[in-house]
Short mmCIF file of C-alpha atoms in Angstrom, two decimals:
data_model
loop_
_atom_site.label_atom_id
_atom_site.label_comp_id
_atom_site.label_asym_id
_atom_site.label_seq_id
_atom_site.Cartn_x
_atom_site.Cartn_y
_atom_site.Cartn_z
CA MET O 1 14.04 -4.21 -33.07
CA ALA O 2 10.39 -3.62 -32.19
CA LEU O 3 9.56 -7.07 -33.52
CA GLY O 4 12.28 -8.60 -31.32
CA MET O 5 10.93 -6.85 -28.21
CA ARG O 6 7.44 -8.08 -28.90
CA ARG O 7 8.70 -11.59 -29.36
CA HIS O 8 10.62 -11.31 -26.07
CA LEU O 9 7.54 -10.04 -24.18
CA ARG O 10 5.18 -12.66 -25.55
CA PRO O 11 6.74 -15.71 -23.87
CA VAL O 12 6.92 -13.93 -20.49
CA ALA O 13 3.27 -12.87 -20.65
CA GLY O 14 2.28 -16.32 -21.89
CA ARG O 15 4.33 -18.00 -19.16
CA ARG O 16 2.68 -15.89 -16.46
CA GLN O 17 -0.77 -17.03 -17.56
CA THR O 18 0.04 -20.73 -17.94
CA ASP O 19 2.97 -21.61 -15.65
CA PRO O 20 1.69 -22.48 -12.14
CA GLY O 21 5.24 -22.00 -10.86
CA HIS O 22 5.33 -18.36 -11.94
CA PRO O 23 5.69 -16.11 -8.85
CA MET O 24 2.64 -14.04 -9.78
CA LEU O 25 0.40 -17.15 -9.65
CA ARG O 26 1.79 -18.76 -6.48
CA PRO O 27 0.39 -17.78 -3.10
CA PHE O 28 3.14 -16.77 -0.64
CA PRO O 29 5.83 -16.66 -3.39
CA GLY O 30 8.71 -16.14 -0.92
CA LEU O 31 8.09 -19.38 0.99
CA PRO O 32 9.50 -22.80 0.07
CA GLY O 33 7.00 -25.32 -1.33
CA PRO O 34 6.17 -27.36 1.82
CA LEU O 35 5.80 -24.24 3.97
CA ARG O 36 3.66 -22.58 1.29
CA ARG O 37 1.34 -25.61 1.20
CA LEU O 38 1.10 -25.55 5.00
CA TRP O 39 0.13 -21.86 5.00
CA CYS O 40 -2.47 -22.47 2.27
CA CYS O 41 -4.00 -25.32 4.33
CA ALA O 42 -4.01 -23.12 7.44
CA ALA O 43 -5.74 -20.32 5.51
CA LEU O 44 -8.36 -22.75 4.21
CA LEU O 45 -9.00 -24.15 7.70
CA ALA O 46 -9.35 -20.61 9.06
CA LEU O 47 -12.00 -19.87 6.44
CA LEU O 48 -13.89 -23.05 7.24
CA ALA O 49 -13.74 -22.38 10.99
CA ALA O 50 -14.78 -18.73 10.71
CA PRO O 51 -17.96 -17.96 12.64
CA GLN O 52 -21.06 -17.79 10.54
CA PRO O 53 -23.50 -14.87 10.75
CA ALA O 54 -25.56 -14.94 13.91
CA ALA O 55 -29.01 -15.60 12.56
CA ALA O 56 -31.46 -16.73 15.21
CA ARG O 57 -32.14 -20.43 14.75
CA PRO O 58 -34.64 -22.49 16.74
CA GLU O 59 -31.97 -25.01 17.82
CA ASP O 60 -30.00 -22.21 19.51
CA GLY O 61 -32.48 -22.12 22.37
CA PRO O 62 -35.74 -20.49 23.37
CA ARG O 63 -36.64 -17.13 21.87
CA VAL O 64 -35.75 -14.12 24.02
CA THR O 65 -36.41 -10.44 23.28
CA ALA O 66 -36.66 -7.14 25.11
CA CYS O 67 -39.94 -6.88 27.05
CA THR O 68 -40.86 -3.80 25.00
CA ALA O 69 -40.41 -5.54 21.62
CA ALA O 70 -43.53 -5.76 19.48
CA ASP O 71 -42.99 -9.50 18.97
CA ALA O 72 -42.06 -10.26 22.60
CA PRO O 73 -43.05 -13.79 23.65
CA ALA O 74 -45.78 -14.12 26.26
CA GLY O 75 -43.64 -16.25 28.60
CA PRO O 76 -41.74 -15.33 31.76
CA ARG O 77 -40.11 -11.94 32.31
CA LEU O 78 -36.53 -11.62 33.57
CA HIS O 79 -35.53 -8.26 35.08
CA VAL O 80 -31.75 -7.81 35.34
CA ALA O 81 -30.35 -4.96 37.44
CA VAL O 82 -26.66 -4.12 37.13
CA THR O 83 -25.03 -2.06 39.91
CA GLY O 84 -21.63 -0.68 40.84
CA ALA O 85 -20.59 1.27 37.73
CA ARG O 86 -17.48 3.31 38.56
CA ARG O 87 -18.36 6.08 36.08
CA VAL O 88 -21.60 7.30 34.57
CA ALA O 89 -20.52 6.90 30.95
CA GLY O 90 -21.27 4.63 28.01
CA ASN O 91 -23.71 1.76 28.41
CA ILE O 92 -24.28 -1.48 30.25
CA THR O 93 -24.43 -4.46 27.89
CA ILE O 94 -26.56 -7.31 29.21
CA THR O 95 -26.44 -10.64 27.37
CA VAL O 96 -28.67 -13.68 27.95
CA TYR O 97 -27.48 -17.20 27.06
CA GLY O 98 -29.51 -20.40 26.81
CA PRO O 99 -29.13 -23.81 28.47
CA LYS O 100 -26.24 -25.16 26.35
CA PRO O 101 -22.91 -24.85 28.21
CA GLU O 102 -20.87 -24.88 24.98
CA ARG O 103 -22.63 -21.71 23.80
CA PHE O 104 -21.95 -19.69 26.95
CA LEU O 105 -19.68 -16.74 26.05
CA ALA O 106 -19.16 -18.13 22.53
CA SER O 107 -19.07 -15.55 19.75
CA HIS O 108 -22.60 -14.65 18.60
CA ALA O 109 -24.11 -17.57 20.56
CA TYR O 110 -26.35 -15.49 22.81
CA LEU O 111 -30.15 -15.49 22.78
CA ALA O 112 -30.62 -11.76 23.37
CA ARG O 113 -28.57 -8.66 24.14
CA GLN O 114 -29.56 -5.21 25.34
CA ARG O 115 -27.38 -2.11 25.59
CA VAL O 116 -28.74 0.23 28.25
CA PRO O 117 -27.38 3.82 28.28
CA LEU O 118 -25.95 4.56 31.72
CA ARG O 119 -27.68 7.51 33.45
CA THR O 120 -26.68 6.60 37.03
CA SER O 121 -24.30 4.04 38.53
CA SER O 122 -26.84 1.27 37.81
CA ALA O 123 -29.00 0.10 34.91
CA GLU O 124 -31.86 -2.33 34.40
CA ALA O 125 -33.23 -4.32 31.47
CA CYS O 126 -36.23 -6.59 31.04
CA PHE O 127 -36.14 -9.72 28.87
CA ALA O 128 -39.22 -11.57 27.61
CA LEU O 129 -38.56 -15.32 27.50
CA ALA O 130 -40.46 -17.83 25.40
CA GLU O 131 -40.41 -20.41 28.19
CA PRO O 132 -39.16 -21.09 31.71
CA GLY O 133 -35.84 -22.91 31.89
CA ILE O 134 -32.09 -22.69 32.37
CA TYR O 135 -30.38 -19.42 31.41
CA ALA O 136 -27.13 -17.53 32.10
CA VAL O 137 -26.37 -13.80 32.01
CA ALA O 138 -23.13 -11.92 31.34
CA VAL O 139 -22.82 -8.13 31.64
CA TYR O 140 -20.15 -5.52 31.03
CA HIS O 141 -19.81 -1.75 31.38
CA ASP O 142 -19.01 -0.45 27.90
CA GLU O 143 -17.53 2.81 29.20
CA ASN O 144 -16.34 4.10 25.83
CA ASP O 145 -19.50 2.89 24.02
CA ASP O 146 -17.53 1.05 21.32
CA HIS O 147 -19.65 -2.14 21.65
CA ASN O 148 -16.57 -4.19 22.60
CA PHE O 149 -15.37 -5.59 25.90
CA ASN O 150 -11.99 -3.88 26.11
CA ARG O 151 -8.86 -5.41 27.62
CA SER O 152 -5.46 -4.05 28.57
CA LEU O 153 -2.24 -4.97 26.75
CA LEU O 154 -1.82 -7.82 29.23
CA GLY O 155 -5.27 -9.19 28.36
CA LEU O 156 -6.88 -8.12 31.63
CA PRO O 157 -10.34 -6.53 31.55
CA SER O 158 -10.24 -2.73 31.39
CA GLU O 159 -14.04 -2.41 31.71
CA GLY O 160 -16.35 -3.66 34.44
CA TYR O 161 -18.02 -7.06 34.06
CA GLY O 162 -20.22 -9.51 35.94
CA PHE O 163 -22.20 -12.73 35.68
CA SER O 164 -25.44 -14.20 36.95
CA ASN O 165 -25.24 -15.56 40.50
CA ASP O 166 -22.33 -13.09 40.94
CA ALA O 167 -20.16 -16.05 39.94
CA PRO O 168 -16.54 -15.69 41.07
CA THR O 169 -13.88 -14.99 38.45
CA SER O 170 -10.68 -15.04 40.50
CA VAL O 171 -8.93 -17.36 38.03
CA GLY O 172 -10.28 -17.07 34.48
CA LEU O 173 -13.87 -17.18 33.32
CA PRO O 174 -16.57 -18.78 35.45
CA SER O 175 -17.96 -22.18 34.51
CA PHE O 176 -21.44 -22.49 33.08
CA ASP O 177 -22.51 -24.38 36.22
CA SER O 178 -21.60 -21.38 38.37
CA VAL O 179 -23.62 -18.89 36.29
CA ARG O 180 -26.67 -20.93 35.31
CA PHE O 181 -29.99 -20.29 36.98
CA THR O 182 -33.59 -21.39 36.53
CA VAL O 183 -36.26 -18.94 35.41
CA PRO O 184 -39.71 -20.01 36.67
CA PRO O 185 -43.02 -18.92 35.10
CA GLY O 186 -43.95 -15.32 35.84
CA GLU O 187 -41.62 -12.50 36.89
CA SER O 188 -38.00 -13.00 38.02
CA ARG O 189 -35.46 -10.46 39.26
CA MET O 190 -31.69 -10.64 39.41
CA THR O 191 -29.01 -8.16 40.52
CA ILE O 192 -25.44 -8.35 39.23
CA ARG O 193 -22.64 -6.23 40.70
CA LEU O 194 -19.92 -5.07 38.32
CA ARG O 195 -16.30 -5.98 39.03
CA TYR O 196 -13.35 -3.91 37.87
#
């Protein structure tokens, strides 16, 4: 009897290792063949389209750091003041983007970001730029300090936000043309009022 059981188990174990149709070797075993292939293709495309780590690359735009950074470039200085916080909690996140419209608000496509702890209803940050040129700024009040721009269940912002030029956002996100500005040589100042 023991010999018969072993002989019965051998083909099943062998089939599992060699038969590509065996349920343990098929991805999405409950789906019919064409649907399974479609899901596999979708999963592969999702992996290929996944954002890559945000390493600073020269083609991303000019180098930008905090003014206090040891390796801060010697170019222009941009001072950004953010006003109108409804609560003194969390931090103000200030993000600087370069001259490429397709990179504005794209995931990990910014040149520099500073998180300023909120001590009053306003905050300020200084950015050292490698060169004068076209830039854009986006800010948000990270009230719960989770480093995410939170939204309600309906997708509406639940934290304050703003953009350079105080660009209007009545219907969706502002265009790059409405937020872009030119930084000249020397010192520049900008004030952005938060919207809730």
